mmCIF file of C-alpha atoms in Angstrom:
data_model
loop_
_atom_site.group_PDB
_atom_site.id
_atom_site.type_symbol
_atom_site.label_atom_id
_atom_site.label_comp_id
_atom_site.label_asym_id
_atom_site.label_seq_id
_atom_site.Cartn_x
_atom_site.Cartn_y
_atom_site.Cartn_z
ATOM 1 C CA MET A 251 82.001 102.505 143.385
ATOM 2 C CA ARG A 252 85.216 103.603 145.090
ATOM 3 C CA LYS A 253 87.102 100.687 143.512
ATOM 4 C CA PHE A 254 85.787 101.639 140.064
ATOM 5 C CA GLY A 255 86.958 105.214 140.602
ATOM 6 C CA SER A 256 90.432 104.078 141.650
ATOM 7 C CA VAL A 257 90.709 101.992 138.482
ATOM 8 C CA LEU A 258 90.024 105.073 136.348
ATOM 9 C CA VAL A 259 92.619 107.274 138.075
ATOM 10 C CA ALA A 260 95.680 105.869 136.306
ATOM 11 C CA PRO A 261 94.192 106.025 132.751
ATOM 12 C CA LEU A 262 92.923 109.572 133.326
ATOM 13 C CA VAL A 263 96.308 110.719 134.618
ATOM 14 C CA SER A 264 98.037 109.032 131.681
ATOM 15 C CA ILE A 265 95.705 110.650 129.125
ATOM 16 C CA THR A 266 96.111 114.061 130.774
ATOM 17 C CA LEU A 267 99.910 113.821 130.650
ATOM 18 C CA ALA A 268 99.809 112.670 127.018
ATOM 19 C CA LEU A 269 97.586 115.606 126.024
ATOM 20 C CA ALA A 270 99.819 118.018 127.931
ATOM 21 C CA ALA A 271 102.900 116.683 126.123
ATOM 22 C CA TRP A 272 101.053 116.909 122.805
ATOM 23 C CA TYR A 273 100.119 120.548 123.440
ATOM 24 C CA ALA A 274 103.668 121.346 124.564
ATOM 25 C CA VAL A 275 105.220 119.969 121.373
ATOM 26 C CA SER A 276 102.606 121.527 119.094
ATOM 27 C CA MET A 277 102.393 124.974 120.669
ATOM 28 C CA LEU A 278 105.859 125.465 122.182
ATOM 29 C CA VAL A 279 108.333 123.349 120.209
ATOM 30 C CA LEU A 280 106.964 123.706 116.664
ATOM 31 C CA SER A 281 106.886 127.094 115.025
ATOM 32 C CA GLU A 282 103.584 128.308 113.601
ATOM 33 C CA SER A 283 104.729 127.536 110.055
ATOM 34 C CA ARG A 284 105.505 123.923 111.009
ATOM 35 C CA ARG A 285 102.552 123.351 113.321
ATOM 36 C CA PHE A 286 100.737 121.484 110.552
ATOM 37 C CA LEU A 287 103.075 118.563 111.260
ATOM 38 C CA LEU A 288 101.436 118.057 114.658
ATOM 39 C CA PRO A 289 98.251 120.104 115.092
ATOM 40 C CA PRO A 290 97.104 120.544 118.708
ATOM 41 C CA PRO A 291 94.395 118.195 119.996
ATOM 42 C CA HIS A 292 91.537 120.697 119.790
ATOM 43 C CA VAL A 293 92.335 121.364 116.108
ATOM 44 C CA VAL A 294 92.381 117.630 115.323
ATOM 45 C CA PHE A 295 89.024 117.258 117.029
ATOM 46 C CA SER A 296 87.344 120.277 115.439
ATOM 47 C CA GLU A 297 88.767 119.843 111.926
ATOM 48 C CA SER A 298 88.566 116.070 111.675
ATOM 49 C CA LEU A 299 86.808 113.949 114.304
ATOM 50 C CA ALA A 300 84.002 116.470 114.843
ATOM 51 C CA ASP A 301 83.243 116.600 111.114
ATOM 52 C CA PRO A 302 80.406 114.082 110.523
ATOM 53 C CA ALA A 303 81.371 113.474 106.879
ATOM 54 C CA LYS A 304 85.026 112.767 107.682
ATOM 55 C CA LEU A 305 84.169 110.704 110.754
ATOM 56 C CA GLU A 306 81.758 108.547 108.749
ATOM 57 C CA VAL A 307 84.459 107.760 106.186
ATOM 58 C CA MET A 308 86.919 106.841 108.954
ATOM 59 C CA LEU A 309 84.446 104.633 110.807
ATOM 60 C CA GLU A 310 83.485 102.793 107.619
ATOM 61 C CA ALA A 311 87.161 102.158 106.922
ATOM 62 C CA LEU A 312 87.697 101.047 110.521
ATOM 63 C CA VAL A 313 84.899 98.478 110.159
ATOM 64 C CA VAL A 314 86.676 97.008 107.115
ATOM 65 C CA THR A 315 89.932 96.796 109.061
ATOM 66 C CA ALA A 316 88.150 95.298 112.079
ATOM 67 C CA ARG A 317 86.683 92.497 109.964
ATOM 68 C CA VAL A 318 90.103 91.608 108.597
ATOM 69 C CA ALA A 319 91.699 91.757 112.050
ATOM 70 C CA ILE A 320 89.042 89.585 113.705
ATOM 71 C CA PHE A 321 88.991 87.039 110.879
ATOM 72 C CA GLY A 322 92.794 86.861 110.904
ATOM 73 C CA LEU A 323 92.826 86.471 114.682
ATOM 74 C CA VAL A 324 90.327 83.598 114.564
ATOM 75 C CA ILE A 325 92.421 81.780 111.959
ATOM 76 C CA SER A 326 95.576 82.438 113.978
ATOM 77 C CA ALA A 327 93.956 81.080 117.138
ATOM 78 C CA VAL A 328 92.722 77.884 115.501
ATOM 79 C CA LEU A 329 95.947 77.183 113.626
ATOM 80 C CA GLY A 330 98.188 78.285 116.504
ATOM 81 C CA VAL A 331 96.558 76.060 119.120
ATOM 82 C CA ALA A 332 96.377 73.118 116.698
ATOM 83 C CA ILE A 333 100.068 73.416 115.781
ATOM 84 C CA ALA A 334 101.087 73.754 119.429
ATOM 85 C CA VAL A 335 99.078 70.647 120.364
ATOM 86 C CA LEU A 336 100.637 68.622 117.557
ATOM 87 C CA MET A 337 104.140 69.697 118.583
ATOM 88 C CA SER A 338 103.467 68.868 122.225
ATOM 89 C CA GLN A 339 102.346 65.347 121.373
ATOM 90 C CA ALA A 340 105.223 64.400 119.059
ATOM 91 C CA LYS A 341 108.791 65.593 119.502
ATOM 92 C CA PRO A 342 109.730 65.017 115.823
ATOM 93 C CA ILE A 343 106.874 67.322 114.757
ATOM 94 C CA GLU A 344 108.123 70.006 117.129
ATOM 95 C CA LYS A 345 111.668 69.742 115.752
ATOM 96 C CA VAL A 346 110.391 70.072 112.194
ATOM 97 C CA VAL A 347 107.677 72.717 112.642
ATOM 98 C CA TYR A 348 108.930 75.040 115.393
ATOM 99 C CA PRO A 349 111.879 76.468 113.399
ATOM 100 C CA TYR A 350 109.399 77.629 110.761
ATOM 101 C CA ALA A 351 107.342 79.372 113.445
ATOM 102 C CA VAL A 352 110.501 81.154 114.594
ATOM 103 C CA VAL A 353 111.299 82.139 111.003
ATOM 104 C CA LEU A 354 107.821 83.637 110.603
ATOM 105 C CA GLN A 355 108.472 85.766 113.662
ATOM 106 C CA ALA A 356 111.983 86.771 112.571
ATOM 107 C CA ILE A 357 111.322 87.729 108.941
ATOM 108 C CA PRO A 358 109.929 91.269 108.540
ATOM 109 C CA VAL A 359 106.427 90.970 107.127
ATOM 110 C CA LEU A 360 107.061 93.908 104.813
ATOM 111 C CA ALA A 361 109.713 91.813 103.072
ATOM 112 C CA VAL A 362 107.181 89.137 102.088
ATOM 113 C CA VAL A 363 104.263 91.452 101.334
ATOM 114 C CA PRO A 364 105.097 91.605 97.593
ATOM 115 C CA LEU A 365 105.055 87.790 97.421
ATOM 116 C CA ILE A 366 101.720 87.646 99.235
ATOM 117 C CA GLY A 367 100.299 90.065 96.685
ATOM 118 C CA LEU A 368 101.591 87.978 93.771
ATOM 119 C CA TRP A 369 100.243 84.725 95.218
ATOM 120 C CA LEU A 370 96.896 85.817 96.667
ATOM 121 C CA GLY A 371 96.057 89.026 94.876
ATOM 122 C CA TYR A 372 95.470 92.335 96.615
ATOM 123 C CA GLY A 373 92.160 91.851 98.385
ATOM 124 C CA PHE A 374 90.710 90.353 101.570
ATOM 125 C CA ALA A 375 92.710 87.090 101.425
ATOM 126 C CA ALA A 376 96.030 88.916 101.242
ATOM 127 C CA ARG A 377 95.125 91.241 104.130
ATOM 128 C CA THR A 378 94.057 88.301 106.281
ATOM 129 C CA THR A 379 97.263 86.426 105.495
ATOM 130 C CA VAL A 380 99.335 89.350 106.760
ATOM 131 C CA CYS A 381 97.347 89.262 110.025
ATOM 132 C CA VAL A 382 97.949 85.540 110.443
ATOM 133 C CA LEU A 383 101.681 85.813 109.754
ATOM 134 C CA ILE A 384 102.049 88.510 112.395
ATOM 135 C CA ALA A 385 99.687 87.115 115.039
ATOM 136 C CA ILE A 386 100.173 83.341 115.020
ATOM 137 C CA HIS A 387 103.575 83.020 116.700
ATOM 138 C CA PRO A 388 102.585 84.187 120.226
ATOM 139 C CA ILE A 389 99.690 81.713 120.239
ATOM 140 C CA ILE A 390 101.919 78.807 119.200
ATOM 141 C CA ALA A 391 104.688 79.713 121.637
ATOM 142 C CA MET A 392 102.492 80.382 124.668
ATOM 143 C CA THR A 393 100.228 77.356 124.148
ATOM 144 C CA LEU A 394 103.205 75.044 123.729
ATOM 145 C CA PHE A 395 104.799 76.544 126.827
ATOM 146 C CA GLY A 396 101.600 76.043 128.813
ATOM 147 C CA ILE A 397 101.217 72.399 127.782
ATOM 148 C CA LYS A 398 104.842 71.642 128.604
ATOM 149 C CA SER A 399 104.569 73.370 131.988
ATOM 150 C CA VAL A 400 101.935 71.004 133.384
ATOM 151 C CA ASP A 401 102.787 69.848 136.916
ATOM 152 C CA ALA A 402 104.777 66.610 136.791
ATOM 153 C CA ASN A 403 102.830 65.218 139.760
ATOM 154 C CA LEU A 404 99.564 65.647 137.878
ATOM 155 C CA GLN A 405 101.102 63.955 134.859
ATOM 156 C CA GLU A 406 102.056 60.977 137.040
ATOM 157 C CA LEU A 407 98.574 60.901 138.562
ATOM 158 C CA PHE A 408 96.998 60.607 135.121
ATOM 159 C CA ALA A 409 99.558 57.959 134.196
ATOM 160 C CA LEU A 410 98.630 55.930 137.291
ATOM 161 C CA GLY A 411 95.003 56.176 136.232
ATOM 162 C CA ARG A 412 96.030 54.823 132.823
ATOM 163 C CA ALA A 413 94.611 57.860 131.068
ATOM 164 C CA GLY A 414 95.134 57.792 127.326
ATOM 165 C CA ARG A 415 96.876 60.506 125.347
ATOM 166 C CA VAL A 416 93.620 62.148 124.256
ATOM 167 C CA ARG A 417 92.115 62.178 127.738
ATOM 168 C CA ARG A 418 95.336 63.532 129.250
ATOM 169 C CA LEU A 419 95.432 66.267 126.646
ATOM 170 C CA TRP A 420 91.757 67.237 127.012
ATOM 171 C CA SER A 421 91.412 66.915 130.792
ATOM 172 C CA LEU A 422 94.825 68.047 131.983
ATOM 173 C CA GLN A 423 97.158 69.690 129.501
ATOM 174 C CA LEU A 424 94.793 72.055 127.680
ATOM 175 C CA PRO A 425 93.083 73.333 130.865
ATOM 176 C CA ALA A 426 96.477 73.834 132.506
ATOM 177 C CA ALA A 427 97.719 75.681 129.420
ATOM 178 C CA LEU A 428 94.665 77.967 129.294
ATOM 179 C CA PRO A 429 96.296 80.959 131.083
ATOM 180 C CA SER A 430 99.284 80.829 128.741
ATOM 181 C CA THR A 431 97.069 80.404 125.675
ATOM 182 C CA LEU A 432 94.946 83.406 126.662
ATOM 183 C CA THR A 433 98.083 85.475 127.210
ATOM 184 C CA GLY A 434 99.190 84.545 123.706
ATOM 185 C CA LEU A 435 95.759 85.448 122.347
ATOM 186 C CA ARG A 436 95.830 88.807 124.093
ATOM 187 C CA THR A 437 99.192 89.590 122.499
ATOM 188 C CA ALA A 438 98.046 88.267 119.127
ATOM 189 C CA ALA A 439 94.914 90.439 119.251
ATOM 190 C CA GLY A 440 96.960 93.626 119.162
ATOM 191 C CA LEU A 441 99.290 92.217 116.506
ATOM 192 C CA SER A 442 96.304 91.249 114.371
ATOM 193 C CA VAL A 443 95.106 94.863 114.328
ATOM 194 C CA THR A 444 98.603 95.936 113.285
ATOM 195 C CA GLY A 445 98.605 93.317 110.530
ATOM 196 C CA ALA A 446 95.210 94.465 109.270
ATOM 197 C CA ILE A 447 96.416 98.067 109.021
ATOM 198 C CA ILE A 448 99.584 96.986 107.190
ATOM 199 C CA GLY A 449 97.454 94.922 104.829
ATOM 200 C CA ASP A 450 95.237 97.944 104.172
ATOM 201 C CA MET A 451 98.258 99.986 103.155
ATOM 202 C CA PHE A 452 99.619 97.472 100.673
ATOM 203 C CA PHE A 453 96.492 95.701 99.408
ATOM 204 C CA ALA A 454 93.994 98.362 98.461
ATOM 205 C CA GLN A 455 91.562 96.355 96.334
ATOM 206 C CA GLY A 456 87.980 96.424 97.591
ATOM 207 C CA LYS A 457 86.713 98.769 100.269
ATOM 208 C CA PRO A 458 89.455 100.921 101.828
ATOM 209 C CA GLY A 459 90.471 100.142 105.388
ATOM 210 C CA ILE A 460 91.819 102.543 107.973
ATOM 211 C CA GLY A 461 95.359 101.829 106.790
ATOM 212 C CA THR A 462 94.399 102.904 103.267
ATOM 213 C CA LEU A 463 93.076 106.187 104.638
ATOM 214 C CA LEU A 464 96.255 106.711 106.667
ATOM 215 C CA ASP A 465 98.338 106.320 103.531
ATOM 216 C CA THR A 466 96.064 108.691 101.606
ATOM 217 C CA TYR A 467 96.091 111.349 104.336
ATOM 218 C CA ARG A 468 99.891 111.092 104.584
ATOM 219 C CA ALA A 469 100.310 111.619 100.848
ATOM 220 C CA ARG A 470 97.995 114.658 100.917
ATOM 221 C CA LEU A 471 99.572 116.128 104.085
ATOM 222 C CA GLN A 472 96.163 116.110 105.802
ATOM 223 C CA SER A 473 97.673 116.061 109.282
ATOM 224 C CA GLU A 474 94.422 116.536 111.197
ATOM 225 C CA ASP A 475 92.737 113.644 109.398
ATOM 226 C CA LEU A 476 95.867 111.498 109.651
ATOM 227 C CA ILE A 477 96.069 111.925 113.413
ATOM 228 C CA GLY A 478 92.306 111.485 113.800
ATOM 229 C CA ALA A 479 92.413 108.191 111.903
ATOM 230 C CA LEU A 480 95.417 107.107 113.967
ATOM 231 C CA LEU A 481 93.511 107.822 117.171
ATOM 232 C CA LEU A 482 90.538 105.751 115.998
ATOM 233 C CA ALA A 483 92.835 102.861 115.035
ATOM 234 C CA ALA A 484 94.564 103.074 118.411
ATOM 235 C CA LEU A 485 91.234 103.067 120.255
ATOM 236 C CA PHE A 486 90.184 99.964 118.335
ATOM 237 C CA GLY A 487 93.456 98.248 119.259
ATOM 238 C CA VAL A 488 92.973 99.132 122.919
ATOM 239 C CA LEU A 489 89.380 97.861 122.770
ATOM 240 C CA VAL A 490 90.449 94.500 121.324
ATOM 241 C CA PHE A 491 93.212 94.152 123.919
ATOM 242 C CA THR A 492 90.790 95.047 126.722
ATOM 243 C CA VAL A 493 88.224 92.498 125.542
ATOM 244 C CA PHE A 494 90.784 89.694 125.687
ATOM 245 C CA THR A 495 92.029 90.910 129.064
ATOM 246 C CA VAL A 496 88.479 90.622 130.419
ATOM 247 C CA VAL A 497 88.055 87.197 128.790
ATOM 248 C CA GLN A 498 91.265 86.057 130.445
ATOM 249 C CA LYS A 499 90.155 87.225 133.883
ATOM 250 C CA VAL A 500 86.700 85.661 133.528
ATOM 251 C CA SER A 501 87.997 82.360 132.128
ATOM 252 C CA VAL A 502 90.908 81.875 134.481
ATOM 253 C CA GLY A 503 89.136 83.264 137.514
ATOM 254 C CA ARG A 504 91.134 83.569 140.690
ATOM 255 C CA TRP A 505 93.106 80.342 140.451
ATOM 256 C CA HIS A 506 95.990 81.789 138.437
ATOM 257 C CA ASN A 507 98.212 84.852 138.842
ATOM 258 C CA SER A 508 97.483 86.002 135.286
ATOM 259 C CA ALA A 509 93.925 86.843 136.357
ATOM 260 C CA HIS A 510 95.153 89.644 138.593
#
């Protein structure tokens, strides 16, 4: 019980300081005529999050965004691990494919969003593609790093046992790369949420996501609703990140530093 309480101290202190800074900017820095730009927390809560009708609309939009983010993350994980494995097993494949992975990371997604819309339309497929483009690189990079970082002595041991390429990959390289892969997935999880929100903003066909609402609230200068929707999106991002942090600790256990 005491350990659980100590874990909560840092988040509570952080939230308290953030709220204090928010109140300071809203009430002390901004004049009353400009306070609509950043309403104080209690106004955001009472005028937006505490309104059942507004909250229902935001939660429904958040569910749409969550589906896109999770679907995009699953695709990113499957493709990312598969590409990393292929590159680790054949140097020519790595030389050909890895530069494209770097390019995906370097090119601003907003620059290719118009092309995605032209090619895939403006619905679920386009939103998911944005998620994959943003989230896949950390999975590729970290998985490849983990496979290449396998202890040389263990590699020699498997070679002495005349283990084939498939057995060495399945029994040694992938398990050894698991901490790195999970770190990449944890990073990609947050990026996938970002990609889903960006996709909502640019591809508005179908049910609106939280990003669509953010764009609408911005255009209408509905500051309370804009900040409320932002808070919900941030909480969802934190939740996804926390889930993968727990998965990493449970999967890796106590045999790797990343579990601590």
